[in-house]
Structure formats: structure tokens, C-alpha cells
Amino acid sequence: MEYCIFTEPQQGFSYAQQVASAQLTERHGFDGWFRSDHYLAMGDGDPLPGPTDAWTTLAGLARETERVRLGTLVSPVTFRHPGVLAIQVAQVDEMSNGRAELGLGAGWFAQEHSAYGIPFPSRRFGLLEEQLAIVTGLWQTPVGSTFDFDGAHYRLERSPALPKPIQSPVPVIVGGAGPARTPALAALFATEFNIGFQHEDRIAESFARVRAACEQIDRDPDSLRLSVALPTVVAHDDVLLDRRLAAIGRERSSVEGEAMFLGGREQIAAKVERLASLGASRIYFQQMDLTDLEQLDELGTEILPHLPR
């Protein structure tokens, strides 16, 4: 089992705060530090200092860290041309000495697109399928050969398919609760399938669908990593729990029963063990408040050493 920290920097966290979070994540022995890829804060509250670009941030963190894996959950296909994205990720992989991971999705947040003038077509799964084919195809093209692609949305002619990432392959994460197209794309292109913010029965259903999709194309289902991402609030007593929930605009009465990690060592370990029994081999603890490094400390010192590996 691997354990990663997952962050939402668009909610008002600077690059410096992300550096502090990633470096502390590394010191505590977590396996990865991942971030969302959004350009607009969600909900009410102070939006300052404003958004940070995901792959610009990860390029910086590639030089600010030494061991922890770095990636997105997930980059929307609407933000970048796949040829540009392939170059960016390959460069971050080189800058990090082979620690980059690409999460790629169809995108969903229409408001951030209108806020920054980014086109947001109503149908995006075709874009996602072609971007997955292009990005992985560019990376897999042998040095000295060229890559061509003629699709409904993108056309590449005689691309030198450079630069090459250090990793072969770069881990590609596809996720979501879609019943058909998402599992099929994960089975065809991904090294990891991720499901987030769902209860355990929905997680089990999604895992079963993606394993079945692998079998339909004669791929070994065990070759696809299964992972879960859930909001996480750590606290060893109710007073601290209430304070940390209040810091993210929540209260205990409204979150009990939600799909999240909530509480101390026993509660979190028990949920991890249930998710492992469903087939998960990587967990993403979503940290809602990047300013609360004390909470990350507690997760790393009081809980992580007691979780199954």
C-alpha cells in the first residue's frame, strides 16, 4: 500500500505553502504529493493569493524535493494541447529524476473556463481519449522515429516525439465514477485507476467495472493499480476535530457519514484496511487546509507508521 497527500491549492494557497507541504510530506515518509489542476477557487471565502498553475508548480517542486512522487489529480484536457502537455510532463520527470505522474481527465468546472477565457466544449470524452493516445504515443515512440496522429480533435505530423521522460512508462492516472467510458479508457491507457469522494459500495462497483474493462481487452487486471482519494481531517479528540472542521467551513454534524477519513489512528486505520480489502493499493489523503502543517505532522507521525504497507 502506498500513501500520498492530495492538495487543492486553488482554494487560496501560495507556491511557498505548497513547498512547505510537499517537503513535510517527504520528511514523514509519504510516497507522493499530488495536487489538483484548477484555476478558480470553489465556494465562498478569500481567494487570495489566487491560483497557481499545476505543472509550473510541480516543476518547482521537482527541484525542491528529492524522493516524493509528484503529480496531478487530475489535469483537465481543456487546459493544454496534448503535445505541449507531453513535453511539460517529460520535463518535470527529468527535473525530478523520474518522479512525475500524470493524472488526466475530461474536466468539469465550467466557471473557471469562462473566468479565464478557456474553451469548454460540451463533449470532452473524445478529447480525453485522443489526448491519452497522443501523450502516451509520443512518449513510447522510439528515439529517431516520428509520431503521427490524425484524429477528430488533434492532428500531429512527423513529430520527433521529444523530449523523452526518464520513466518508461510515466504513470498515467485515469479516474472517475463513470460507468463505461472511464473504465474503458483506464484499461486501455492508464497505469492507475482512481476513484475519489465516494462511499465504499460505490468504490467497489467502480473497481469491479474497471477490472472487467481490462479483461475485455485481454489486459491483466492486476497490472492496473487501484486507488482512492478522500478528504481527510485528523484529530485525536472532539475539540480538535471541531476546530479543524471549522477551519474548512464544516462541522461534525454535517460530515459524519460522508466519504472521508475522519478522526484518529483507529478510525483512519480501520477505513484504510476496508479500502485495501476492496483492492486499493494507493491512498490519497486530501488535505483541505495547507496552512495546518500541524495536522500533516500528526498524520505523518501518529498515523502513517501504523497503517498497513
GROMACS .gro file of N, CA and C in nm, residues 74-78 103-107 124 128 131 173-175:
model
   48
   74VAL      N    1  -0.686   1.586  -1.116
   74VAL     CA    2  -0.622   1.549  -1.240
   74VAL      C    3  -0.618   1.673  -1.329
   75SER      N    4  -0.530   1.668  -1.430
   75SER     CA    5  -0.525   1.777  -1.527
   75SER      C    6  -0.639   1.763  -1.627
   76PRO      N    7  -0.717   1.870  -1.650
   76PRO     CA    8  -0.825   1.862  -1.749
   76PRO      C    9  -0.772   1.876  -1.891
   77VAL      N   10  -0.833   1.806  -1.983
   77VAL     CA   11  -0.787   1.810  -2.122
   77VAL      C   12  -0.808   1.947  -2.185
   78THR      N   13  -0.892   2.029  -2.125
   78THR     CA   14  -0.922   2.161  -2.181
   78THR      C   15  -0.810   2.263  -2.160
  103GLY      N   16  -0.207   1.262  -1.397
  103GLY     CA   17  -0.349   1.233  -1.391
  103GLY      C   18  -0.420   1.318  -1.495
  104LEU      N   19  -0.502   1.256  -1.578
  104LEU     CA   20  -0.567   1.328  -1.688
  104LEU      C   21  -0.715   1.296  -1.689
  105GLY      N   22  -0.797   1.402  -1.701
  105GLY     CA   23  -0.941   1.384  -1.701
  105GLY      C   24  -1.010   1.478  -1.797
  106ALA      N   25  -1.141   1.461  -1.810
  106ALA     CA   26  -1.218   1.539  -1.908
  106ALA      C   27  -1.243   1.682  -1.864
  107GLY      N   28  -1.228   1.712  -1.734
  107GLY     CA   29  -1.261   1.846  -1.683
  107GLY      C   30  -1.410   1.859  -1.658
  124ARG      N   31  -1.644   1.617  -2.404
  124ARG     CA   32  -1.499   1.620  -2.381
  124ARG      C   33  -1.435   1.482  -2.372
  128LEU      N   34  -1.043   1.358  -2.432
  128LEU     CA   35  -0.966   1.279  -2.335
  128LEU      C   36  -0.906   1.156  -2.401
  131GLN      N   37  -0.621   1.269  -2.627
  131GLN     CA   38  -0.504   1.317  -2.553
  131GLN      C   39  -0.428   1.202  -2.489
  173ILE      N   40  -0.270   0.831  -1.468
  173ILE     CA   41  -0.385   0.806  -1.381
  173ILE      C   42  -0.512   0.852  -1.451
  174VAL      N   43  -0.609   0.763  -1.460
  174VAL     CA   44  -0.742   0.796  -1.511
  174VAL      C   45  -0.842   0.759  -1.403
  175GLY      N   46  -0.937   0.846  -1.378
  175GLY     CA   47  -1.030   0.817  -1.270
  175GLY      C   48  -1.168   0.874  -1.292
   0.00000   0.00000   0.00000
